[in-house]
mmCIF file of C-alpha atoms in Angstrom:
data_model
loop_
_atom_site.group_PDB
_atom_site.id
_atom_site.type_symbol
_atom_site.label_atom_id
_atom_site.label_comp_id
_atom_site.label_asym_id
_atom_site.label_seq_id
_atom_site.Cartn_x
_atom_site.Cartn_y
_atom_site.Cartn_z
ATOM 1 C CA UNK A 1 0.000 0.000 0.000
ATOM 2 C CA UNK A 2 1.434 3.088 -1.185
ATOM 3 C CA UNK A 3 -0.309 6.131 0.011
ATOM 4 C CA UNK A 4 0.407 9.420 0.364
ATOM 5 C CA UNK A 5 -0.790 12.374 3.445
ATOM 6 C CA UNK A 6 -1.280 15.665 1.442
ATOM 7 C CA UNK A 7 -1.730 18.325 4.374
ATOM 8 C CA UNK A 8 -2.906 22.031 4.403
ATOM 9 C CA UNK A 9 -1.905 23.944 7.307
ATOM 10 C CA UNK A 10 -3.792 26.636 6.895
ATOM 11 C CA UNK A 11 -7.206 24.688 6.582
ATOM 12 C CA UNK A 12 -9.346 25.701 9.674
ATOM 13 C CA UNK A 13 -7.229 28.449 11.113
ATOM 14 C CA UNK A 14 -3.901 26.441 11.491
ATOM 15 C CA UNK A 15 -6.104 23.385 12.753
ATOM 16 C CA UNK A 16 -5.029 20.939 9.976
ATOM 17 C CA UNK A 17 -1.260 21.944 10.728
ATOM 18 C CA UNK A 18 -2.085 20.929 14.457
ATOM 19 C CA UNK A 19 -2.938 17.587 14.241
ATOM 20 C CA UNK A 20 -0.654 16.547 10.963
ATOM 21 C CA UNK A 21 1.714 15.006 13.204
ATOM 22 C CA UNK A 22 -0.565 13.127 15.159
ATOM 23 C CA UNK A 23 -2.731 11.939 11.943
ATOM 24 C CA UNK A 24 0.924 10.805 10.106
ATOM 25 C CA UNK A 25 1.815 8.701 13.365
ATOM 26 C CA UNK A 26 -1.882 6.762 12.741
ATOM 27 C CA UNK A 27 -1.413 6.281 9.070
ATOM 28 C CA UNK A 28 1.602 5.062 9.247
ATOM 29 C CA UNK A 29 0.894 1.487 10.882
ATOM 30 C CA UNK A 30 -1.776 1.253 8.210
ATOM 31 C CA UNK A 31 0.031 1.935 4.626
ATOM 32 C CA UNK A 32 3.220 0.114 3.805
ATOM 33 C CA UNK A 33 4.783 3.050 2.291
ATOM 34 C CA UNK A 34 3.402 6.754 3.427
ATOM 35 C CA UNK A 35 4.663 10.167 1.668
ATOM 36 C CA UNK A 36 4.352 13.099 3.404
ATOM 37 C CA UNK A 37 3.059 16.378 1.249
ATOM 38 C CA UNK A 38 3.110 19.939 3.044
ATOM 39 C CA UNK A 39 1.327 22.034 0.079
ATOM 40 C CA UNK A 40 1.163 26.050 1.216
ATOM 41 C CA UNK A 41 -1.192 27.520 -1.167
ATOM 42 C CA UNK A 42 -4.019 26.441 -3.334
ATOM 43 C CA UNK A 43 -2.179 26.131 -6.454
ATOM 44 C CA UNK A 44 0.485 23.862 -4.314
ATOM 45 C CA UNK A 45 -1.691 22.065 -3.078
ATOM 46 C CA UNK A 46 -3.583 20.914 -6.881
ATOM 47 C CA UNK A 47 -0.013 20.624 -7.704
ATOM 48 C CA UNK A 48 1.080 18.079 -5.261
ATOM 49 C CA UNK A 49 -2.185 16.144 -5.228
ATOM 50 C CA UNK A 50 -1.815 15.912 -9.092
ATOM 51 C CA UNK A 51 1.725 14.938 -8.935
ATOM 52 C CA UNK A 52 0.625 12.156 -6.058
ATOM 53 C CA UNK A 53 -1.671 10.539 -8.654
ATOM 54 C CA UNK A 54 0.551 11.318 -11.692
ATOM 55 C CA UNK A 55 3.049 8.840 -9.341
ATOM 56 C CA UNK A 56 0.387 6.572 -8.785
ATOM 57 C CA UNK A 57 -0.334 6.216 -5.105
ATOM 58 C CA UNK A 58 -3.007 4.340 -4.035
ATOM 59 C CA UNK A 59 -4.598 6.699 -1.798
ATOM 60 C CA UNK A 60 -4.110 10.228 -1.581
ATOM 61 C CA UNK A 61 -5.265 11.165 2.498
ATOM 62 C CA UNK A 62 -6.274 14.777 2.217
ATOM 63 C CA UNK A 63 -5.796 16.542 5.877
ATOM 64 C CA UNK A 64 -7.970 20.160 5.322
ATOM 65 C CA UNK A 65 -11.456 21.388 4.805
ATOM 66 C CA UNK A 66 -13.806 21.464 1.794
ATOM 67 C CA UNK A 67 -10.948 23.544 -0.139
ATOM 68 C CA UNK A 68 -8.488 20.975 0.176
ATOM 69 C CA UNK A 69 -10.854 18.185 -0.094
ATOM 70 C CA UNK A 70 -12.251 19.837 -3.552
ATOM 71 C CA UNK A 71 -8.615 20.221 -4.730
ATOM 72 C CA UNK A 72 -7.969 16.771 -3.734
ATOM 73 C CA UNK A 73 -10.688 15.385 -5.824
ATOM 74 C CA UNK A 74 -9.711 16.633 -8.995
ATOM 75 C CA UNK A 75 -6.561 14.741 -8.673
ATOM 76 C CA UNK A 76 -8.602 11.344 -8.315
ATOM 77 C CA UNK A 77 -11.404 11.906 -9.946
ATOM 78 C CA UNK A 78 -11.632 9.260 -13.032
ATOM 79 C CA UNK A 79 -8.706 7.617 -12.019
ATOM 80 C CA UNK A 80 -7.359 4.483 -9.713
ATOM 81 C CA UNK A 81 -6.260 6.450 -6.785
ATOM 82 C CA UNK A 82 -8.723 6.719 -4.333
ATOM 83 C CA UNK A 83 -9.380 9.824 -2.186
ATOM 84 C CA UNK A 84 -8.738 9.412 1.713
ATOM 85 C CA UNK A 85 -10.459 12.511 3.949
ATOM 86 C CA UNK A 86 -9.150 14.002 7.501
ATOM 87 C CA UNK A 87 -11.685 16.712 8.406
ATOM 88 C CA UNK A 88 -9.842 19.613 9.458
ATOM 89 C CA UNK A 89 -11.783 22.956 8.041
ATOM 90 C CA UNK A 90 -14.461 24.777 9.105
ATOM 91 C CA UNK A 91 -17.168 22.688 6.877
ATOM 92 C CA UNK A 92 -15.819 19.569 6.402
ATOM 93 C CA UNK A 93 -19.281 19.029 4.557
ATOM 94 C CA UNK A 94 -17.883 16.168 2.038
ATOM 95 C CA UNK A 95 -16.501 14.106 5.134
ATOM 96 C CA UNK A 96 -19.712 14.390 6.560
ATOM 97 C CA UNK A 97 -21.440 12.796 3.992
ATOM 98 C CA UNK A 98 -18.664 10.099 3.783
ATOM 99 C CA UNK A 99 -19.442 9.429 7.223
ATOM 100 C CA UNK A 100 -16.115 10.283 8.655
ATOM 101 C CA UNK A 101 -16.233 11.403 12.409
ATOM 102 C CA UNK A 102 -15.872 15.209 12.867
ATOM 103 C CA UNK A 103 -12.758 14.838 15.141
ATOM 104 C CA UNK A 104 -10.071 14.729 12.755
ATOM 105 C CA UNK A 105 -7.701 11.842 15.142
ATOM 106 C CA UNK A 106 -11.177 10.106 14.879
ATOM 107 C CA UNK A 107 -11.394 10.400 11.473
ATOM 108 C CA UNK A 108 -7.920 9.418 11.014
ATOM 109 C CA UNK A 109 -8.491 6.392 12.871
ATOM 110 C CA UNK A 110 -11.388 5.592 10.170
ATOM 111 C CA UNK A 111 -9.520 6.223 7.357
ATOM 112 C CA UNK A 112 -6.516 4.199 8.577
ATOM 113 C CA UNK A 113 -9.022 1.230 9.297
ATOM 114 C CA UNK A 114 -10.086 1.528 5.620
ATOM 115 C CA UNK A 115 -5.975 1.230 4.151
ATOM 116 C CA UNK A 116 -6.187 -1.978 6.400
ATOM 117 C CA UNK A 117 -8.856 -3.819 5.346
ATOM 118 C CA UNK A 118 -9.054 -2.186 1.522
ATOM 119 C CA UNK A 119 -12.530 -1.043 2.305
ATOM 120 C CA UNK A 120 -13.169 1.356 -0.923
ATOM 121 C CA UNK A 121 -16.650 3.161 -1.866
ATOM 122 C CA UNK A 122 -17.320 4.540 -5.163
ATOM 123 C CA UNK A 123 -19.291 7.979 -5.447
ATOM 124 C CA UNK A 124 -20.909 9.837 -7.710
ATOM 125 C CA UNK A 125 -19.277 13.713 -8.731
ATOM 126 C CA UNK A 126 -21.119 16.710 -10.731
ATOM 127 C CA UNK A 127 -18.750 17.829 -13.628
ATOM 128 C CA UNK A 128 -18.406 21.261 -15.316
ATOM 129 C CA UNK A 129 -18.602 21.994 -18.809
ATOM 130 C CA UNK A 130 -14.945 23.511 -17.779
ATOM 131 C CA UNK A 131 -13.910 19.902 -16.932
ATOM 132 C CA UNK A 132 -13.946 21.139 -12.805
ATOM 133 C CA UNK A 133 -15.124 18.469 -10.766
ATOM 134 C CA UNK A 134 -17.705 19.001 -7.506
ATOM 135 C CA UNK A 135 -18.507 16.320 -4.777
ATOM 136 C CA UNK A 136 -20.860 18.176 -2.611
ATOM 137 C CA UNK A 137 -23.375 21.459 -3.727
ATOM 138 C CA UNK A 138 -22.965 23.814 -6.813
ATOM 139 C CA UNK A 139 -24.759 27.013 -6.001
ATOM 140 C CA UNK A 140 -25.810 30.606 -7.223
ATOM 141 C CA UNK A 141 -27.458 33.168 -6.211
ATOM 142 C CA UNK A 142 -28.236 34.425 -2.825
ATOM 143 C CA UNK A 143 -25.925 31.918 -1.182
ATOM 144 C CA UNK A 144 -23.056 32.362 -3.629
ATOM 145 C CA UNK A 145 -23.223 36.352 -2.896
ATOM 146 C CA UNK A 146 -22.812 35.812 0.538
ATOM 147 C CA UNK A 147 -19.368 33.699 -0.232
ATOM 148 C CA UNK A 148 -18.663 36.686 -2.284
ATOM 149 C CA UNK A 149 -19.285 39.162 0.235
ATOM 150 C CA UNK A 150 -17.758 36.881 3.347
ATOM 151 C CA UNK A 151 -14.196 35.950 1.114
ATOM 152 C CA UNK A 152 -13.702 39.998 0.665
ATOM 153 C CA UNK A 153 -14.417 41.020 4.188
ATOM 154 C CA UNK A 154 -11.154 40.622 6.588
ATOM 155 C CA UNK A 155 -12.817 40.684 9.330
ATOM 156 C CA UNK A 156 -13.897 39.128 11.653
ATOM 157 C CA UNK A 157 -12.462 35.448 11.170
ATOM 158 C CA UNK A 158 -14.484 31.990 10.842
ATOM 159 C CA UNK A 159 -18.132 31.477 10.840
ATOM 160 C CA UNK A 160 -19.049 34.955 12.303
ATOM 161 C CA UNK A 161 -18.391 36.528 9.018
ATOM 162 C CA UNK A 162 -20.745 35.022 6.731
ATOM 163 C CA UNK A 163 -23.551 35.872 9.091
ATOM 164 C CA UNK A 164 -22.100 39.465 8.877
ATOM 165 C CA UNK A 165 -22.637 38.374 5.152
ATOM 166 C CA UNK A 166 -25.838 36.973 5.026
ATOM 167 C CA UNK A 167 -27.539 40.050 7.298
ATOM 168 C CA UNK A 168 -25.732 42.360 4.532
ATOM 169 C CA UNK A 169 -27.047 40.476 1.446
ATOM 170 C CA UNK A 170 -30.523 40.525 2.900
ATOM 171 C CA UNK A 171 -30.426 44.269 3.276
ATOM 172 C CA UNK A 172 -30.128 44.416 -0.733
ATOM 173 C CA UNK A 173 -31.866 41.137 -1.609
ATOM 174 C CA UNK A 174 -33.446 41.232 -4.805
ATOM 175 C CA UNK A 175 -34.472 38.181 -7.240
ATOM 176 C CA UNK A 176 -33.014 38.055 -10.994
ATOM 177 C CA UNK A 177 -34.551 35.627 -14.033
ATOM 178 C CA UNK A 178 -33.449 32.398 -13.533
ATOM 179 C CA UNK A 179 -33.359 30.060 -16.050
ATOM 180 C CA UNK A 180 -32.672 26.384 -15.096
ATOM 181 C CA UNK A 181 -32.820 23.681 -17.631
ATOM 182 C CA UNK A 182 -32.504 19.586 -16.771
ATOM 183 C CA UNK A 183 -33.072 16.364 -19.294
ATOM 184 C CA UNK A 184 -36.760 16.600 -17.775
ATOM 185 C CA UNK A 185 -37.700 20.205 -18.774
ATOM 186 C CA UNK A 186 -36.882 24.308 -18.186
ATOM 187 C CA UNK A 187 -38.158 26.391 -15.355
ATOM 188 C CA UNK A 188 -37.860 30.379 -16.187
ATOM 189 C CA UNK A 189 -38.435 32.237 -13.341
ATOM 190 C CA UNK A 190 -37.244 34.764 -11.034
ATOM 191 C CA UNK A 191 -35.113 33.264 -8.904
ATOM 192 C CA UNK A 192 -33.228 33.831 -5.669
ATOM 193 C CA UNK A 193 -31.122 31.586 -5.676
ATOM 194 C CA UNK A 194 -30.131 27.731 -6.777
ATOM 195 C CA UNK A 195 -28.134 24.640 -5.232
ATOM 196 C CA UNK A 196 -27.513 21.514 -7.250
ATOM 197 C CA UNK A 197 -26.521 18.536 -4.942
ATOM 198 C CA UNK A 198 -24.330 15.484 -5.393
ATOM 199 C CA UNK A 199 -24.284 15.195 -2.110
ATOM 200 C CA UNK A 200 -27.166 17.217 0.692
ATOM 201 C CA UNK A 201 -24.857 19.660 3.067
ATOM 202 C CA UNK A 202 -23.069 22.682 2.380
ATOM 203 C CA UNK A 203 -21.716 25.725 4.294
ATOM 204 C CA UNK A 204 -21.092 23.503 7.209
ATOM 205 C CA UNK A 205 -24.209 21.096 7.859
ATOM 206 C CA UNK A 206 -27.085 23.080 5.657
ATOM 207 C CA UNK A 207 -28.954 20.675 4.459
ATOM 208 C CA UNK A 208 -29.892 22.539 1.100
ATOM 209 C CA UNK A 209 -31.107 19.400 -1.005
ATOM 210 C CA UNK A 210 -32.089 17.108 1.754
ATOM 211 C CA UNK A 211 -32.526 14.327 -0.285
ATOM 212 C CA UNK A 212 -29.443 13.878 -2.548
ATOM 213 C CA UNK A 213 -27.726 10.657 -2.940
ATOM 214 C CA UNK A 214 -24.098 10.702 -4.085
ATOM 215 C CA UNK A 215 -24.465 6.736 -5.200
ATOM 216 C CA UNK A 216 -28.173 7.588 -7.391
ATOM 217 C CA UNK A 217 -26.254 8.914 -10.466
ATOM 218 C CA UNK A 218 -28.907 11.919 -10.221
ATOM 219 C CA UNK A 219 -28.653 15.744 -8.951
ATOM 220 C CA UNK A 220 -30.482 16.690 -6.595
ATOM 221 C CA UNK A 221 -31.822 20.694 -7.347
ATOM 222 C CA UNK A 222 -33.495 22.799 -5.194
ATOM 223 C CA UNK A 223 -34.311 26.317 -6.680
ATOM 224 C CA UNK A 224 -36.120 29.314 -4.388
ATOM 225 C CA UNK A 225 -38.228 31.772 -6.555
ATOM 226 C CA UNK A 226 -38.883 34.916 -6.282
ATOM 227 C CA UNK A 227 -39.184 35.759 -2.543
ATOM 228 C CA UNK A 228 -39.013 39.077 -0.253
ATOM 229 C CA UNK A 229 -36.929 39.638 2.703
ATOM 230 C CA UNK A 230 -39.411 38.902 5.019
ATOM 231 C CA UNK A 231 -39.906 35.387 3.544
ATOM 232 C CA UNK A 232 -36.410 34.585 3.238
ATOM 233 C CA UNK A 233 -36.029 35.533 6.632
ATOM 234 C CA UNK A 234 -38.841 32.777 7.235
ATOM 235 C CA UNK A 235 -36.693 30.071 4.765
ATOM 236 C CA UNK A 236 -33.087 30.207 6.318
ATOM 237 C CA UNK A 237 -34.207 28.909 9.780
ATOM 238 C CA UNK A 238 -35.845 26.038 8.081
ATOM 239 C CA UNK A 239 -32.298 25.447 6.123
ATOM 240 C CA UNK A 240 -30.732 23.878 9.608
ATOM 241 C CA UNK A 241 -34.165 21.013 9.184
ATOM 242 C CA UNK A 242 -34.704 20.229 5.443
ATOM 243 C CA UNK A 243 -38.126 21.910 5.977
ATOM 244 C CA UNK A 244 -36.875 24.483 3.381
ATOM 245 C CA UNK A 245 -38.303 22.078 0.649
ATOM 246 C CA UNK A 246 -42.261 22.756 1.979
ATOM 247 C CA UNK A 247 -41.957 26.224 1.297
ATOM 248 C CA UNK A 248 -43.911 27.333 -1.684
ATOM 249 C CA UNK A 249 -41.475 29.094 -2.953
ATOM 250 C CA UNK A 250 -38.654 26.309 -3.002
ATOM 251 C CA UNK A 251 -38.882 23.560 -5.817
ATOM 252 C CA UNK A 252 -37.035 20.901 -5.828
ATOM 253 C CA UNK A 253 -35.917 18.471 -9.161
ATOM 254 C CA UNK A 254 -33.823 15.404 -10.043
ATOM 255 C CA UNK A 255 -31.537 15.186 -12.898
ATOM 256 C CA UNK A 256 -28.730 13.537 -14.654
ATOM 257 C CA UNK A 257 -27.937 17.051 -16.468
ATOM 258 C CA UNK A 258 -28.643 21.064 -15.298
ATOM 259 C CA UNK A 259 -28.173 24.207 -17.079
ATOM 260 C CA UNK A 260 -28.209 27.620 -14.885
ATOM 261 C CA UNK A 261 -28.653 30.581 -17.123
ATOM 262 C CA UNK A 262 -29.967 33.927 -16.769
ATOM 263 C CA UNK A 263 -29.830 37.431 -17.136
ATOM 264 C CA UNK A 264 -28.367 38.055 -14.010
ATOM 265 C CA UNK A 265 -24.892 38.811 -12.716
ATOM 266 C CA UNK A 266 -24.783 35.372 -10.557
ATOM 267 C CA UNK A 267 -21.659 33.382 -9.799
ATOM 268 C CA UNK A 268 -21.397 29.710 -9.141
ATOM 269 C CA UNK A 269 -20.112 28.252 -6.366
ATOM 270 C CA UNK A 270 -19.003 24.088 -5.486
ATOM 271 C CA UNK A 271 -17.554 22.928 -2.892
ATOM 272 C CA UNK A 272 -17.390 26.084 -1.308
ATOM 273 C CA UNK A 273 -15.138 27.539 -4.232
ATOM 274 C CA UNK A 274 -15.600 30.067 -6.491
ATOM 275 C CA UNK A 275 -16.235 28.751 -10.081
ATOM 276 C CA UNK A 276 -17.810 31.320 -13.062
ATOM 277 C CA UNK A 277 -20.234 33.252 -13.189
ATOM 278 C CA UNK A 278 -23.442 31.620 -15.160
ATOM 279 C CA UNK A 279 -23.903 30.270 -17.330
ATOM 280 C CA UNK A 280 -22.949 27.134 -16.218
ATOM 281 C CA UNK A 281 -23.548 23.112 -17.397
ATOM 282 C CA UNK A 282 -22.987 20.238 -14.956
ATOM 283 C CA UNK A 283 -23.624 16.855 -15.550
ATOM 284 C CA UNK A 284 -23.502 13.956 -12.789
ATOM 285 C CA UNK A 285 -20.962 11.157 -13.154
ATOM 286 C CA UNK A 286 -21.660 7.595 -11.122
ATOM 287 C CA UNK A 287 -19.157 6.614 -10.055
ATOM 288 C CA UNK A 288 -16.505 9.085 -10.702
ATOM 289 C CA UNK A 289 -14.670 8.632 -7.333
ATOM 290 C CA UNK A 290 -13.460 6.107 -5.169
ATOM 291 C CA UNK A 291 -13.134 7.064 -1.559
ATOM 292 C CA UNK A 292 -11.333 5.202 1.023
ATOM 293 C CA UNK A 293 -13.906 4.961 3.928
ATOM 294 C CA UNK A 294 -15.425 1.942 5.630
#
């Protein structure tokens, strides 16, 4: 077993750095041969997980949030090498749905359990006209301007600032058309905002398309209309539930393909990363990853 432990200090406020030691020391009993990556920037970090694969490691252990987690599967996605996950971010959204324990030595544990017995799982991933691979939510809109709003603010730090972000998106909320097109048919509307999900959770345990299956080969859409500031004040508590889906301004879909258009300024968003702004074409792939989780 050759496997390699790709870690991003930086991923939840140093966190990731904190417990690489600790996380090595566990993987090590497990995999016969273990390579130790320190990556210090996003574009180091594609780099080295590309390079891992390139080499052809069985399992590339990603120690870091959704960011490194995202990088991480663009490395492995289509090819032999599955993806191993430490949760060490603020999200950690694709380890939840993997099942992975939230405490990353726990997690570690898990993961090191999995390179003993060769436990693998195979999981669908949404795909990008671009060729960018997604594991968890895609979304515009509403949601995607607060990212925008929370990534340029410099303070304060962690979750604190995207409700500074979400309070100042409401105070300018306004819906744009929408137009969202799957193999099953085209809603044009005004929208305020879409999420297409491989997988149900995003910004940290927000159920935003409750019911998405990342082994189905299907996306999982759920698209608010047009809606004022007093009822999307009414919506977001609901987010933390799933009970967003019963308003009637919320539809949800299922689809193999989606295309998000409009005539609106909107920018996508997966895996918690900034993508284009729409248009935009995804398309689900079964199958696409292998993960190594028991």
């Amino acid at each position: 077993m050759h496997a390699a432990l790709l870690v991003v200090p930086a991923s939840g406020l140093g966190r990731a750095a904190r417990v690489a030691g600790s996380v090595a020391e566990r993987l090590r009993s497990a995999a016969g041969r273990l390579d130790l990556l320190v990556a210090d920037s996003a574009a180091g970090t594609r780099g080295l997980a590309a390079r891992a694969v390139a080499d052809g490691v069985d399992v590339l252990v990603v120690v870091g949030g959704d960011g490194a987690a995202h990088l991480g599967v663009q490395a492995c996605a289509g090819t032999d090498t599955a993806l191993g996950l430490v949760p060490a971010g603020t999200g950690n959204d694709l380890a939840t749905a993997l099942g992975l324990p939230a405490d990353p030595l726990a997690a570690a544990d898990s993961v090191a359990d999995a390179l003993r017995s060769g436990t693998r799982r195979r999981m669908d991933l949404g795909r990008l006209g671009s060729g960018t691979w997604f594991a968890t939510v895609l979304c515009a809109g509403f949601d995607s301007a607060v990212n925008e709003r929370a990534n340029a603010m410099r303070w304060p730090r962690g979750p604190r600032r995207y409700d500074l972000a979400i309070l100042a998106e409401l105070a300018g909320l306004h819906t744009s058309p929408l137009v969202v097109e799957t193999d099953n048919g085209t809603l044009d509307l005004d929208g305020t905002l879409v999420a297409i999900g491989n997988t149900s959770h995003y910004g940290g345990g927000i159920p935003i398309c409750p019911g998405a299956d990342p082994t189905d080969g299907l996306l999982d859409l759920t698209v608010v209309g047009a809606a004022s500031r007093r009822q999307l004040v009414g919506i977001l508590p609901k987010l933390r539930t799933g009970r967003h889906v019963d308003h009637p301004a919320v539809t949800t879909l299922r689809a193999r393909s989606v295309r998000i258009a409009g005539e609106n300024a909107w920018v996508g968003y997966a895996d918690g990363e900034r993508l284009d702004r729409l248009p935009l074409a995804v398309t689900c792939v079964p199958g696409a990853l292998t993960v190594a989780a028991s």
